[in-house]
Amino acid sequence: MHIVFIFSLSMVPLMILACPINFGYVRNITWYDPTCFNASSIVSNESKCCHTIKSLFSLGLARHLNVSSMFLLPDNHTSVSCLKDFQVELGSLEVPTHWVSTCLDAEYFVSSPSFCDRIESLDDWFRIVGKKTSINYYCKDNLNLSDYHCRNCLTAIKLIHQNGLMLIDHSKGESCLLLTQLYAAGSVNVHGPESKDVASCIFQLNGPIVNMHYHSFLTKHKYVCRYVILPSALLLVLGAWISFRDWVIRKCKIM
Ligand SMILES: *[C@@H]1O[C@H](CO)[C@@H](O)[C@H](O)[C@H]1NC(C)=O
Ligand SMILES: *[C@@H]1O[C@H](CO)[C@@H](O)[C@H](O)[C@H]1NC(C)=O
Ligand SMILES: *[C@@H]1O[C@H](CO)[C@@H](O)[C@H](O)[C@H]1NC(C)=O
Ligand SMILES: *[C@@H]1O[C@H](CO)[C@@H](O)[C@H](O)[C@H]1NC(C)=O
Ligand SMILES: *[C@@H]1O[C@H](CO)[C@@H](O)[C@H](O)[C@H]1NC(C)=O
Ligand SMILES: *[C@@H]1O[C@H](CO)[C@@H](O)[C@H](O)[C@H]1NC(C)=O
């Protein structure tokens, strides 16, 4: 009885600290950005890879908004454990680990009324921005990149971001834009945050069509190729050449 009690008590901090987001989608969706895999890319929070990493992480926040009605994470510990989980998923694709710490700051993703116009939950959004905005109309369904659908949704996001939000504090541009994107991706679009439409249009994760499972297969096999198959093949050719040379020398001596 006591043991069970102590056991459940010791589980409490673990449950509070666990990240509520499953970042498995990182290996599933199409987001290939060569700058995140290039060892000689310049590591800076302004780089193209950071834009990609932020967008990828935002997809998880949009999913979190959909299930919890909260835009950001409840506290710093949760945010830190989310960045760790996220890094593990990226690491499984052989993305160098420095990108997460360079591009994302755990404290930034902690829910706070000062993040943007006192908006922390969907209810706050409805109260301050409204339930029927142009985003609800233009970002609801098809976000086809090659025609006007995606463009209309992005325009709606821009207008709501500029006119609906940022009324009080104009320094919160980036924060308010994130909330607006999360709303469109996590609450409005019927196909959900991990859909191709949302990822490519709202978060601009539109690299070439590469299945990330396949990509990690290729990177693993690139190493096998470089360090095992190629040297073996060279040795084989060298060996064959030496035997051939010896055979020719022997033949010539006999003749
Ligand atoms: C990844 O994709 C597969 C097949 O489309 C699906 O079964 C699986 O649930 C997806 N996983 C995640 C974490 O989205
Ligand atoms: C990697 O980055 C370096 C420096 O930016 C660049 O010169 C090179 O072409 C890149 N390689 C690939 C494969 O993208
Ligand atoms: C990059 O980091 C610097 C220094 O920490 C900071 O002032 C700047 O706002 C950051 N830029 C972005 C785009 O996060
Ligand atoms: C959040 O956690 C990180 C890592 O443990 C720590 O460096 C940072 O100071 C914490 N921030 C706050 C506001 O507690
Ligand atoms: C997207 O729009 C283009 C041009 O109108 C069209 O050819 C294509 O079939 C559309 N794709 C989807 C998935 O609806
Ligand atoms: C979650 O997403 C679905 C569409 O995928 C949407 O119908 C639902 O309203 C969303 N939930 C919330 C709380 O926004």
PDB file of C-alpha atoms and ligand atoms in Angstrom, residues 142 144-149 197, ligand 5:
ATOM      1  CA  ASN A 142      -7.721  22.885 -50.084  1.00  0.00           C
ATOM      2  CA  ASN A 144      -3.107  23.920 -53.244  1.00  0.00           C
ATOM      3  CA  LEU A 145       0.292  25.571 -53.763  1.00  0.00           C
ATOM      4  CA  SER A 146      -0.005  25.848 -57.535  1.00  0.00           C
ATOM      5  CA  ASP A 147      -3.165  27.947 -57.687  1.00  0.00           C
ATOM      6  CA  TYR A 148      -4.827  30.759 -55.708  1.00  0.00           C
ATOM      7  CA  HIS A 149      -5.890  28.576 -52.729  1.00  0.00           C
ATOM      8  CA  ASP A 197      -1.419  21.201 -47.561  1.00  0.00           C
TER       9      ASP A 197
HETATM   10  C1  LIG B   5      -3.647  22.209 -57.792  1.00  0.00           C
HETATM   11  O1  LIG B   5      -3.905  23.166 -58.779  1.00  0.00           O
HETATM   12  C2  LIG B   5      -3.365  22.845 -60.066  1.00  0.00           C
HETATM   13  C3  LIG B   5      -3.612  24.043 -60.991  1.00  0.00           C
HETATM   14  O2  LIG B   5      -4.911  24.519 -60.882  1.00  0.00           O
HETATM   15  C4  LIG B   5      -4.050  21.567 -60.552  1.00  0.00           C
HETATM   16  O3  LIG B   5      -3.517  21.188 -61.819  1.00  0.00           O
HETATM   17  C5  LIG B   5      -3.791  20.443 -59.540  1.00  0.00           C
HETATM   18  O4  LIG B   5      -4.478  19.273 -59.933  1.00  0.00           O
HETATM   19  C6  LIG B   5      -4.267  20.872 -58.157  1.00  0.00           C
HETATM   20  N1  LIG B   5      -3.853  19.845 -57.195  1.00  0.00           N
HETATM   21  C7  LIG B   5      -4.666  19.366 -56.255  1.00  0.00           C
HETATM   22  C8  LIG B   5      -4.094  18.347 -55.326  1.00  0.00           C
HETATM   23  O5  LIG B   5      -5.847  19.725 -56.165  1.00  0.00           O
END
